[in-house]
Structures are given as structure tokens and as C-alpha cells.
Amino acid sequence: MFNHFVKQFPQLQKQLDKYAAYYHRIEVPAKTILLREGEISRRAFIIEQGSLRAWFTNKGKDITFQFFFEKEGVSSIESFRRVKPSLYSIETVEPCVVKYIHKKDADMIMKDLENIPEIREQLNDILLDRQLNYMSHFMSLIRDTPKERYLNLIKEKPQIIKRIPQHYIASYLGITAVSLSRIRNAILK
Amino acid sequence: MFNHFVKQFPQLQKQLDKYAAYYHRIEVPAKTILLREGEISRRAFIIEQGSLRAWFTNKGKDITFQFFFEKEGVSSIESFRRVKPSLYSIETVEPCVVKYIHKKDADMIMKDLENIPEIREQLNDILLDRQLNYMSHFMSLIRDTPKERYLNLIKEKPQIIKRIPQHYIASYLGITAVSLSRIRNAILK
DNA sequence: TGCATTTCTTAACAATTGTTATCGTCTGCC
DNA sequence: GGCAGACGATAACAATTGTTAAGAAATGCA
């Protein structure tokens, strides 16, 4: 909920704005961990300014699997909704201004919103969108080579290329930083 | 909806059973295409017996990205719900007995069910489960080597290893059939 | 400005995977 | 039973990616 598709639904956004008083606003430097892997998420975030990444550790290396930018909502959804330890950390990449809401307030708001059938439908649409989003990522990973995925990223999400350090992008593509550097070199011909 | 998580929700299953009359039952041989890539999905399926795969073509090769077995629900969800051309085909792997429901009937049933808050919550849970499922697949693809993914498949989904031809499994793992054969050989030591 | 840290590139070599082709085995079916 | 097609293993070679290391370039901050 409150995820990065919210911005596509102005009507829903309007509803959420009614609850603006429940949001807290903080400014944090780069590399600030907002949620640590293994902890239970008790806050959901919206980015006002800056960028975040979601990452986890595996065999001593950290692997980034998602990036977030302005106006996007961020939470460890399974941890937030189901009150379980998060499988990953959420950390600022750039210095950020973020707003957050506590779980108890979010739950209350959701109870309100779910009584409005129209809003309910939009929330369902958001859930479906997220699912299709992950599905299409998954399909791309088994279909495309790393070079194709990188070219695709340049076309589809240029802000990632411009604003995110390359070694984070490398793990997002499923390769090493060295390999991504070689791919970039090969693209220049 | 009606997906492979339904079986985890007996109460929901009970509700769906009330509408059993809307389901049609068919027996089809192996390699029968139930939905063709590019077509609009007008039916949702439940497998009574047998196995299915979801696949698409890319550069002349076909890539399988999901398998389904008994009691699981199968549909091209974005095509079925949003009335858009499907991004992939759905095809039997083994000879199957499947039940299906027409979209107009499914829509009607959903309208009924959504009025029951308890059921609504379970449907939401199902959507969230699917999302987490794809997310965890995605994380595994950028985290693990093909060999690790294959070993994981043996442990987590042995029915895939036992019942699905190897070259389908290979594309599901994001590698070629030759490479999977080599990995199997290496595992034997 | 200057320094420490982070980020990126490149090289050399090892390991893995892709490609193409061949061959043996299995399977379903008439 | 016999046949055609599907399936899987293997070989040889090309291409890609991983690993480790070193150094250059960029960045942030005191």
C-alpha cells in the first residue's frame, strides 16, 4: 500500500492527502538505513526528495534489487502488513526528504478507505500492478542477457542510470560491477 | 484470482464451491494450448489432473516461466482482468483434466464475494502472496547461480523435476538445456 | 583546497555458459 | 513391433561472466 503506483491514481492520492497530518517529515543523509533486514517494519515511507534502494546480504555481498525515487511509496510490504521480520533493508542512496506514517495510523486509514468501493478497486489495481511489475522483471531476467537488460534500463528508467552508483545497478542486473563496466565499454564500441 | 493460493484458504474454497455449476470440465491431451500468446483471455482454469506451463516466444525460442499442477488456478491474470492481449501462452505439459469458468461468470461471482469483508481480505492476501512469490523468484535470479537455483528447485518443488521435461526447466532457470544437462552431471560428481 | 573515501575502469586468468552438432535413448502411437 | 518425434547427454569451441588486483577518476567533506 502507499506504493509507487499511487501517483497514477489522483483520486486515491486526494484521499490520502486528507490524512496528511499523520505523516512525519524527516531529512536524512545518504546511506541512512530506514529499515534494517531482520527488523519488523513499523513505518511506511513516501519519498519527497532523493532516492532509496532495497537490498539484502548474501554470502557477504550486498545485493540491491529495487530502487525508489520522488513520490514513490516504499515499505517492506510483507513485513509491514504481516508484522514479520523484513527480508531486506531499505536505505537512502542520495540525501533524502522522506515522509513516513506509523503502522497503527496506516491501518486505521486503510479501514476507512476500504469502505469506499471505488478506492478499494484502485487499491486492488495497485496490488495487481505491483504483481505484474515483478512478473515482468522475472520474465526479463530469464529472457534477456545482462547487456540487453542494461540497454533496457537506459531506455525505460534513465533516472536509475543517472542517479544510482553503478555497482548497485550491477547487482540489480544480476551481474558484478566489473562485468557491468565491461558491458558499458562494449556499448561505446 | 482463482489462483494457486486458493487451496490455502479453505473458507474461500468453500465459497467458490457454491458456484461449481459455472465450471466446465474438459479432458485434453498433452501440448494442448489453452490460451495463445496475443489472444485475450476469456477463461480462468483450475487443474484437476495434470500439469501446465506458461511460456512466451523470444527470438525464435520459447521460454517457460511458470509451471502449474493439480488444484492450482491458472490464468493470464493481466489479460483476464484487464481484457488485454496475453503476453504468454498457457499449454498442457501432461494430459490434463481442467475446469474453467467464463469471464462473465467469474466477474459476477467476484462481485458477490467482494461484499463479504472476510473473503475480501482473503482475496487481498492471495494477491499479496502472488506478489511476494514473484518477488522472491526475482531475488533468487539475481542472487543465485543456475546450479544453486536448480538445487533449490529439487528441494522446494520436486514435482517440477519429476514431471516436467528438462528443456522446459532449463528456460525456467534462465539457462539453455545443454547447460542444465551439464549442471546435472556436475551434481552427480 | 586538500585528503580520504567511494566509484569506476582495466587487466589477467579461471570458471561458467552459449552454440552447434551428433548420437543414443525413450515414448507414444498406429 | 516398429517408427517418428521428443528428449537428454556429450563434445568442441566461442563468448561471456566471475575473481582478484591495481590504479585512475570522481566525490564528499573537513
Short mmCIF file of C-alpha atoms (C1' of nucleotides) in Angstrom, two decimals:
data_model
loop_
_atom_site.label_atom_id
_atom_site.label_comp_id
_atom_site.label_asym_id
_atom_site.label_seq_id
_atom_site.Cartn_x
_atom_site.Cartn_y
_atom_site.Cartn_z
CA MET A 1 0.00 0.00 0.00
CA PHE A 2 1.05 3.59 -0.44
CA ASN A 3 3.39 2.26 -3.04
CA HIS A 4 4.97 3.76 -6.09
CA PHE A 5 1.87 3.35 -8.18
CA VAL A 6 -0.16 5.69 -6.03
CA LYS A 7 0.86 8.60 -8.18
CA GLN A 8 -1.07 7.06 -11.06
CA PHE A 9 -4.30 7.39 -9.12
CA PRO A 10 -5.00 11.06 -8.41
CA GLN A 11 -8.30 10.26 -6.77
CA LEU A 12 -6.64 7.92 -4.33
CA GLN A 13 -3.91 10.48 -3.79
CA LYS A 14 -6.57 13.01 -2.89
CA GLN A 15 -8.00 10.65 -0.30
CA LEU A 16 -4.57 10.06 1.17
CA ASP A 17 -3.94 13.80 1.34
CA LYS A 18 -6.80 14.05 3.82
CA TYR A 19 -4.65 12.15 6.24
CA ALA A 20 -1.57 14.30 5.72
CA ALA A 21 -1.47 15.13 9.42
CA TYR A 22 -0.49 11.56 10.22
CA TYR A 23 2.69 11.83 8.19
CA HIS A 24 6.02 12.81 9.70
CA ARG A 25 8.69 14.52 7.65
CA ILE A 26 12.41 13.89 8.10
CA GLU A 27 15.60 14.85 6.32
CA VAL A 28 18.34 12.23 6.26
CA PRO A 29 21.81 11.99 4.69
CA ALA A 30 22.82 9.42 2.08
CA LYS A 31 23.39 5.84 3.27
CA THR A 32 20.86 6.11 6.08
CA ILE A 33 19.16 2.84 6.84
CA LEU A 34 15.42 3.37 7.29
CA LEU A 35 14.64 -0.29 7.86
CA ARG A 36 17.17 -2.98 8.69
CA GLU A 37 16.97 -6.54 7.35
CA GLY A 38 15.50 -8.77 10.06
CA GLU A 39 13.60 -5.98 11.80
CA ILE A 40 9.84 -5.64 11.73
CA SER A 41 8.71 -2.71 9.63
CA ARG A 42 6.53 -0.31 11.59
CA ARG A 43 6.65 2.61 9.18
CA ALA A 44 5.73 3.14 5.52
CA PHE A 45 7.57 5.84 3.61
CA ILE A 46 6.92 8.28 0.81
CA ILE A 47 9.88 9.96 -0.85
CA GLU A 48 9.62 13.72 -1.18
CA GLN A 49 13.18 14.18 -2.42
CA GLY A 50 16.03 11.75 -3.13
CA SER A 51 16.39 8.06 -3.87
CA LEU A 52 16.31 4.79 -1.92
CA ARG A 53 17.32 1.21 -2.52
CA ALA A 54 16.13 -2.11 -1.16
CA TRP A 55 18.90 -4.64 -0.59
CA PHE A 56 19.88 -7.78 1.27
CA THR A 57 23.11 -9.63 2.06
CA ASN A 58 24.09 -12.93 0.52
CA LYS A 59 27.39 -14.68 1.13
CA GLY A 60 28.93 -11.48 2.44
CA LYS A 61 27.93 -9.39 -0.54
CA ASP A 62 25.08 -6.97 -0.62
CA ILE A 63 22.56 -7.25 -3.42
CA THR A 64 20.29 -4.41 -4.45
CA PHE A 65 17.02 -5.47 -6.03
CA GLN A 66 14.92 -2.30 -6.21
CA PHE A 67 15.25 1.48 -6.48
CA PHE A 68 12.82 4.21 -5.48
CA PHE A 69 12.50 7.90 -6.35
CA GLU A 70 10.43 11.01 -5.65
CA LYS A 71 6.71 10.50 -4.97
CA GLU A 72 7.09 6.77 -4.70
CA GLY A 73 5.90 4.91 -1.63
CA VAL A 74 8.29 2.44 -0.05
CA SER A 75 7.80 -0.27 2.52
CA SER A 76 8.84 -3.82 3.16
CA ILE A 77 5.31 -4.78 2.32
CA GLU A 78 5.31 -8.30 3.72
CA SER A 79 6.93 -7.08 6.93
CA PHE A 80 4.64 -4.08 7.29
CA ARG A 81 1.38 -5.85 6.57
CA ARG A 82 2.09 -9.17 8.20
CA VAL A 83 4.28 -7.99 11.09
CA LYS A 84 7.19 -10.26 10.19
CA PRO A 85 10.95 -9.65 10.05
CA SER A 86 11.88 -7.90 6.82
CA LEU A 87 13.84 -9.90 4.26
CA TYR A 88 15.74 -6.80 3.22
CA SER A 89 16.98 -3.37 4.25
CA ILE A 90 15.77 -0.03 2.95
CA GLU A 91 18.45 2.63 2.69
CA THR A 92 18.88 6.08 1.24
CA VAL A 93 21.18 6.39 -1.77
CA GLU A 94 21.07 10.17 -2.09
CA PRO A 95 20.34 12.57 0.78
CA CYS A 96 16.59 12.41 1.21
CA VAL A 97 13.50 14.12 2.45
CA VAL A 98 11.02 11.39 3.33
CA LYS A 99 7.62 11.28 4.94
CA TYR A 100 6.51 8.29 6.96
CA ILE A 101 3.42 7.03 8.68
CA HIS A 102 3.19 4.65 11.62
CA LYS A 103 1.59 1.29 11.07
CA LYS A 104 -1.24 1.90 13.55
CA ASP A 105 -2.24 5.07 11.70
CA ALA A 106 -1.92 3.40 8.31
CA ASP A 107 -4.14 0.54 9.46
CA MET A 108 -6.76 2.98 10.63
CA ILE A 109 -6.69 4.85 7.33
CA MET A 110 -6.93 1.63 5.35
CA LYS A 111 -10.00 0.62 7.32
CA ASP A 112 -11.60 3.92 6.33
CA LEU A 113 -10.64 3.65 2.70
CA GLU A 114 -11.75 0.09 2.23
CA ASN A 115 -15.32 1.14 2.82
CA ILE A 116 -15.25 3.15 -0.39
CA PRO A 117 -15.74 0.64 -3.21
CA GLU A 118 -14.09 2.89 -5.76
CA ILE A 119 -10.99 3.30 -3.65
CA ARG A 120 -10.99 -0.38 -2.88
CA GLU A 121 -10.86 -1.11 -6.57
CA GLN A 122 -7.96 1.26 -7.08
CA LEU A 123 -6.07 -0.35 -4.23
CA ASN A 124 -6.63 -3.71 -5.90
CA ASP A 125 -5.35 -2.28 -9.15
CA ILE A 126 -2.23 -1.15 -7.36
CA LEU A 127 -1.65 -4.61 -5.94
CA LEU A 128 -2.13 -6.13 -9.40
CA ASP A 129 0.25 -3.60 -10.92
CA ARG A 130 2.94 -4.48 -8.42
CA GLN A 131 2.48 -8.13 -9.18
CA LEU A 132 2.75 -7.57 -12.93
CA ASN A 133 5.78 -5.41 -12.32
CA TYR A 134 7.61 -8.20 -10.51
CA MET A 135 6.43 -10.72 -13.09
CA SER A 136 7.82 -8.66 -15.94
CA HIS A 137 11.14 -8.27 -14.10
CA PHE A 138 11.23 -12.01 -13.65
CA MET A 139 10.48 -12.62 -17.33
CA SER A 140 13.19 -10.19 -18.36
CA LEU A 141 15.76 -11.97 -16.20
CA ILE A 142 15.23 -15.37 -17.80
CA ARG A 143 14.74 -13.92 -21.31
CA ASP A 144 17.40 -11.23 -21.73
CA THR A 145 21.17 -11.09 -21.46
CA PRO A 146 22.75 -8.66 -18.97
CA LYS A 147 23.64 -6.33 -21.86
CA GLU A 148 20.03 -6.32 -23.07
CA ARG A 149 18.79 -5.63 -19.56
CA TYR A 150 21.19 -2.71 -19.21
CA LEU A 151 20.15 -1.21 -22.56
CA ASN A 152 16.58 -1.66 -21.47
CA LEU A 153 17.23 0.16 -18.23
CA ILE A 154 18.73 3.10 -20.12
CA LYS A 155 15.56 3.32 -22.19
CA GLU A 156 12.95 2.58 -19.54
CA LYS A 157 14.43 4.01 -16.34
CA PRO A 158 17.09 6.58 -17.21
CA GLN A 159 16.90 8.09 -13.73
CA ILE A 160 18.42 4.89 -12.36
CA ILE A 161 21.40 5.22 -14.70
CA LYS A 162 21.83 8.90 -13.89
CA ARG A 163 21.43 8.89 -10.14
CA ILE A 164 22.43 5.46 -8.82
CA PRO A 165 26.05 4.28 -8.37
CA GLN A 166 26.98 1.64 -10.90
CA HIS A 167 27.80 -1.18 -8.50
CA TYR A 168 24.25 -1.02 -7.13
CA ILE A 169 22.89 -1.20 -10.67
CA ALA A 170 25.15 -4.20 -11.37
CA SER A 171 23.64 -6.32 -8.63
CA TYR A 172 20.16 -5.22 -9.70
CA LEU A 173 21.01 -6.65 -13.14
CA GLY A 174 22.29 -9.84 -11.55
CA ILE A 175 25.96 -9.31 -12.50
CA THR A 176 29.16 -7.98 -10.92
CA ALA A 177 30.30 -4.37 -11.07
CA VAL A 178 33.28 -5.42 -13.19
CA SER A 179 31.05 -7.09 -15.73
CA LEU A 180 28.78 -4.06 -15.98
CA SER A 181 31.78 -1.85 -16.59
CA ARG A 182 32.82 -4.12 -19.46
CA ILE A 183 29.32 -4.05 -20.91
CA ARG A 184 29.33 -0.26 -20.83
CA ASN A 185 32.68 -0.26 -22.58
CA ALA A 186 31.36 -2.63 -25.26
CA ILE A 187 28.31 -0.43 -25.89
CA LEU A 188 30.55 2.54 -26.73
CA LYS A 189 32.04 0.30 -29.46
CA MET B 1 -7.90 -14.61 -8.82
CA PHE B 2 -8.73 -18.30 -8.50
CA ASN B 3 -5.03 -18.78 -8.41
CA HIS B 4 -2.83 -21.42 -6.94
CA PHE B 5 -3.04 -19.99 -3.47
CA VAL B 6 -6.74 -20.61 -3.21
CA LYS B 7 -6.04 -24.03 -1.74
CA GLN B 8 -4.55 -22.33 1.31
CA PHE B 9 -7.89 -20.74 2.12
CA PRO B 10 -10.49 -23.43 2.79
CA GLN B 11 -13.12 -20.86 3.64
CA LEU B 12 -12.68 -19.18 0.29
CA GLN B 13 -12.65 -22.57 -1.39
CA LYS B 14 -15.99 -23.32 0.24
CA GLN B 15 -17.43 -20.11 -1.17
CA LEU B 16 -16.13 -20.94 -4.62
CA ASP B 17 -17.64 -24.41 -4.41
CA LYS B 18 -21.07 -22.80 -4.23
CA TYR B 19 -20.53 -21.71 -7.80
CA ALA B 20 -19.38 -25.10 -9.04
CA ALA B 21 -22.15 -25.15 -11.62
CA TYR B 22 -20.45 -22.37 -13.53
CA TYR B 23 -17.38 -24.51 -14.13
CA HIS B 24 -16.90 -26.61 -17.23
CA ARG B 25 -14.79 -29.73 -17.20
CA ILE B 26 -12.67 -30.85 -20.13
CA GLU B 27 -10.06 -33.52 -20.79
CA VAL B 28 -7.21 -32.56 -23.10
CA PRO B 29 -4.04 -34.29 -24.35
CA ALA B 30 -0.51 -33.06 -23.67
CA LYS B 31 0.69 -30.00 -25.60
CA THR B 32 -2.78 -28.51 -25.87
CA ILE B 33 -2.76 -24.72 -25.92
CA LEU B 34 -5.47 -23.35 -23.62
CA LEU B 35 -4.57 -19.71 -24.25
CA ARG B 36 -2.42 -18.40 -27.06
CA GLU B 37 0.02 -15.51 -26.66
CA GLY B 38 -1.59 -12.36 -28.08
CA GLU B 39 -5.16 -13.52 -27.51
CA ILE B 40 -7.46 -12.07 -24.87
CA SER B 41 -8.07 -14.49 -22.04
CA ARG B 42 -11.77 -15.16 -21.52
CA ARG B 43 -11.44 -18.20 -19.29
CA ALA B 44 -9.78 -18.97 -15.96
CA PHE B 45 -8.70 -22.53 -15.26
CA ILE B 46 -8.35 -24.88 -12.34
CA ILE B 47 -6.31 -28.04 -12.80
CA GLU B 48 -7.99 -31.24 -11.64
CA GLN B 49 -5.30 -33.53 -13.03
CA GLY B 50 -2.05 -32.92 -14.91
CA SER B 51 0.38 -30.05 -15.38
CA LEU B 52 0.55 -26.81 -17.36
CA ARG B 53 3.22 -24.32 -18.30
CA ALA B 54 3.14 -20.61 -19.13
CA TRP B 55 5.56 -19.63 -21.89
CA PHE B 56 6.33 -17.00 -24.49
CA THR B 57 8.50 -16.75 -27.59
CA ASN B 58 11.65 -14.64 -27.78
CA LYS B 59 13.96 -14.55 -30.78
CA GLY B 60 12.53 -17.76 -32.13
CA LYS B 61 12.94 -19.69 -28.89
CA ASP B 62 10.21 -20.47 -26.45
CA ILE B 63 10.76 -19.61 -22.82
CA THR B 64 8.82 -21.23 -20.00
CA PHE B 65 8.47 -19.11 -16.88
CA GLN B 66 5.90 -20.89 -14.74
CA PHE B 67 4.54 -24.37 -14.01
CA PHE B 68 1.19 -25.39 -12.56
CA PHE B 69 -0.13 -28.59 -11.02
CA GLU B 70 -3.24 -30.16 -9.50
CA LYS B 71 -5.62 -27.84 -7.58
CA GLU B 72 -3.85 -24.74 -8.79
CA GLY B 73 -5.73 -21.98 -10.57
CA VAL B 74 -4.26 -20.67 -13.78
CA SER B 75 -4.99 -17.58 -15.83
CA SER B 76 -3.19 -14.90 -17.71
CA ILE B 77 -4.22 -12.57 -14.93
CA GLU B 78 -3.49 -9.27 -16.61
CA SER B 79 -5.26 -10.43 -19.77
CA PHE B 80 -8.23 -11.87 -17.93
CA ARG B 81 -8.81 -8.97 -15.57
CA ARG B 82 -7.94 -6.11 -17.86
CA VAL B 83 -9.13 -7.57 -21.17
CA LYS B 84 -5.80 -7.16 -22.91
CA PRO B 85 -3.81 -9.49 -25.19
CA SER B 86 -1.94 -12.07 -23.16
CA LEU B 87 1.84 -11.77 -23.01
CA TYR B 88 2.18 -15.54 -22.92
CA SER B 89 0.61 -18.86 -23.83
CA ILE B 90 -0.78 -21.44 -21.42
CA GLU B 91 -0.29 -25.04 -22.50
CA THR B 92 -0.67 -28.51 -21.07
CA VAL B 93 2.53 -30.44 -20.40
CA GLU B 94 0.91 -33.71 -19.37
CA PRO B 95 -2.54 -34.89 -20.47
CA CYS B 96 -4.93 -32.89 -18.27
CA VAL B 97 -8.34 -32.67 -16.77
CA VAL B 98 -9.11 -28.99 -16.27
CA LYS B 99 -12.11 -27.00 -15.18
CA TYR B 100 -12.69 -23.50 -16.48
CA ILE B 101 -15.05 -20.62 -15.91
CA HIS B 102 -16.03 -17.88 -18.35
CA LYS B 103 -15.04 -14.34 -17.57
CA LYS B 104 -18.59 -13.04 -17.34
CA ASP B 105 -19.42 -15.68 -14.73
CA ALA B 106 -16.22 -15.04 -12.84
CA ASP B 107 -16.94 -11.31 -12.77
CA MET B 108 -20.37 -11.95 -11.36
CA ILE B 109 -19.02 -14.25 -8.67
CA MET B 110 -16.33 -11.75 -7.73
CA LYS B 111 -18.94 -9.05 -7.30
CA ASP B 112 -20.76 -11.32 -4.88
CA LEU B 113 -17.67 -12.26 -2.94
CA GLU B 114 -16.35 -8.75 -2.59
CA ASN B 115 -19.31 -7.87 -0.43
CA ILE B 116 -18.10 -10.26 2.23
CA PRO B 117 -15.33 -8.42 4.10
CA GLU B 118 -13.74 -11.65 5.31
CA ILE B 119 -13.50 -13.04 1.79
CA ARG B 120 -12.29 -9.70 0.50
CA GLU B 121 -9.42 -9.87 2.95
CA GLN B 122 -8.51 -13.37 1.85
CA LEU B 123 -8.55 -12.29 -1.78
CA ASN B 124 -6.20 -9.49 -0.86
CA ASP B 125 -3.98 -11.96 0.93
CA ILE B 126 -3.87 -14.04 -2.22
CA LEU B 127 -2.83 -11.06 -4.30
CA LEU B 128 -0.11 -10.20 -1.79
CA ASP B 129 1.09 -13.81 -1.77
CA ARG B 130 1.41 -13.81 -5.54
CA GLN B 131 3.35 -10.61 -5.41
CA LEU B 132 5.73 -11.96 -2.78
CA ASN B 133 6.07 -15.13 -4.80
CA TYR B 134 7.25 -13.24 -7.88
CA MET B 135 9.46 -11.01 -5.76
CA SER B 136 11.19 -14.00 -4.22
CA HIS B 137 11.71 -15.52 -7.69
CA PHE B 138 13.21 -12.24 -8.80
CA MET B 139 15.51 -12.08 -5.77
CA SER B 140 16.65 -15.65 -6.38
CA LEU B 141 17.52 -14.90 -10.01
CA ILE B 142 19.85 -12.02 -9.15
CA ARG B 143 21.24 -13.73 -6.05
CA ASP B 144 21.84 -17.37 -7.00
CA THR B 145 23.80 -19.18 -9.71
CA PRO B 146 21.94 -21.52 -12.07
CA LYS B 147 23.30 -24.50 -10.16
CA GLU B 148 22.02 -23.09 -6.87
CA ARG B 149 18.62 -22.43 -8.41
CA TYR B 150 18.44 -25.98 -9.71
CA LEU B 151 19.37 -27.45 -6.32
CA ASN B 152 16.78 -25.20 -4.78
CA LEU B 153 14.15 -26.44 -7.21
CA ILE B 154 14.93 -30.05 -6.26
CA LYS B 155 14.38 -29.18 -2.62
CA GLU B 156 11.43 -26.80 -2.91
CA LYS B 157 9.47 -28.10 -5.90
CA PRO B 158 10.41 -31.71 -6.57
CA GLN B 159 7.26 -32.26 -8.63
CA ILE B 160 8.72 -29.93 -11.26
CA ILE B 161 11.86 -32.06 -11.51
CA LYS B 162 9.86 -35.27 -11.64
CA ARG B 163 7.11 -34.34 -14.08
CA ILE B 164 8.42 -31.60 -16.37
CA PRO B 165 10.76 -32.20 -19.34
CA GLN B 166 14.22 -30.86 -18.69
CA HIS B 167 14.39 -28.33 -21.51
CA TYR B 168 11.34 -26.54 -20.08
CA ILE B 169 13.00 -26.43 -16.67
CA ALA B 170 16.17 -25.03 -18.26
CA SER B 171 14.43 -21.95 -19.64
CA TYR B 172 12.63 -21.51 -16.31
CA LEU B 173 16.08 -21.34 -14.70
CA GLY B 174 17.23 -18.85 -17.32
CA ILE B 175 19.75 -21.17 -18.99
CA THR B 176 19.93 -23.50 -22.01
CA ALA B 177 19.03 -27.18 -21.98
CA VAL B 178 22.68 -28.06 -22.66
CA SER B 179 23.84 -26.09 -19.66
CA LEU B 180 21.28 -27.71 -17.37
CA SER B 181 22.43 -31.13 -18.53
CA ARG B 182 25.99 -30.19 -17.61
CA ILE B 183 24.90 -28.94 -14.21
CA ARG B 184 23.09 -32.21 -13.53
CA ASN B 185 26.21 -34.09 -14.50
CA ALA B 186 28.33 -31.96 -12.19
CA ILE B 187 25.98 -32.57 -9.26
CA LEU B 188 26.47 -36.34 -9.57
CA LYS B 189 30.18 -35.58 -9.04
"C1'" DT C 1 41.99 23.47 -1.03
"C1'" DG C 2 43.38 19.02 0.18
"C1'" DC C 3 42.56 14.49 1.80
"C1'" DA C 4 40.11 10.20 2.42
"C1'" DT C 5 36.68 7.52 0.60
"C1'" DT C 6 33.97 5.90 -2.91
"C1'" DT C 7 33.36 4.76 -7.51
"C1'" DC C 8 34.79 3.14 -11.91
"C1'" DT C 9 37.93 1.06 -15.20
"C1'" DT C 10 41.12 -2.22 -16.84
"C1'" DA C 11 44.00 -6.41 -16.95
"C1'" DA C 12 44.87 -11.35 -16.47
"C1'" DC C 13 43.17 -15.57 -15.70
"C1'" DA C 14 39.61 -19.03 -14.19
"C1'" DA C 15 35.07 -20.68 -14.50
"C1'" DT C 16 30.75 -20.86 -16.47
"C1'" DT C 17 27.52 -20.63 -20.09
"C1'" DG C 18 26.09 -20.42 -25.03
"C1'" DT C 19 26.15 -22.51 -29.67
"C1'" DT C 20 26.08 -26.08 -32.85
"C1'" DA C 21 26.14 -30.66 -33.88
"C1'" DT C 22 25.89 -35.59 -33.18
"C1'" DC C 23 24.24 -39.65 -31.10
"C1'" DG C 24 21.73 -42.75 -28.09
"C1'" DT C 25 17.52 -43.48 -25.58
"C1'" DC C 26 12.89 -43.09 -24.58
"C1'" DT C 27 7.99 -42.60 -25.63
"C1'" DG C 28 3.65 -42.61 -27.71
"C1'" DC C 29 1.09 -44.36 -31.19
"C1'" DC C 30 -0.51 -46.86 -35.36
"C1'" DG D 1 6.69 -54.48 -33.09
"C1'" DG D 2 8.35 -50.73 -35.47
"C1'" DC D 3 8.65 -45.94 -36.50
"C1'" DA D 4 8.83 -40.91 -35.88
"C1'" DG D 5 9.41 -37.47 -32.89
"C1'" DA D 6 10.79 -35.91 -28.46
"C1'" DC D 7 14.19 -35.86 -25.04
"C1'" DG D 8 18.68 -35.90 -22.91
"C1'" DA D 9 23.88 -36.40 -22.86
"C1'" DT D 10 28.11 -35.11 -24.62
"C1'" DA D 11 31.87 -32.90 -27.35
"C1'" DA D 12 34.30 -28.93 -29.23
"C1'" DC D 13 34.75 -24.36 -29.49
"C1'" DA D 14 33.23 -19.41 -28.84
"C1'" DA D 15 31.59 -15.96 -25.91
"C1'" DT D 16 30.50 -14.20 -21.62
"C1'" DT D 17 30.96 -13.62 -16.81
"C1'" DG D 18 33.36 -14.11 -12.26
"C1'" DT D 19 37.51 -13.20 -9.42
"C1'" DT D 20 41.30 -10.72 -7.83
"C1'" DA D 21 44.14 -6.96 -8.05
"C1'" DA D 22 45.79 -2.49 -9.16
"C1'" DG D 23 45.24 2.09 -10.21
"C1'" DA D 24 42.74 6.22 -12.06
"C1'" DA D 25 38.92 9.33 -11.51
"C1'" DA D 26 35.28 11.39 -9.06
"C1'" DT D 27 33.14 12.78 -4.85
"C1'" DG D 28 32.27 14.49 -0.33
"C1'" DC D 29 33.66 16.87 3.42
"C1'" DA D 30 36.66 18.98 6.91
#
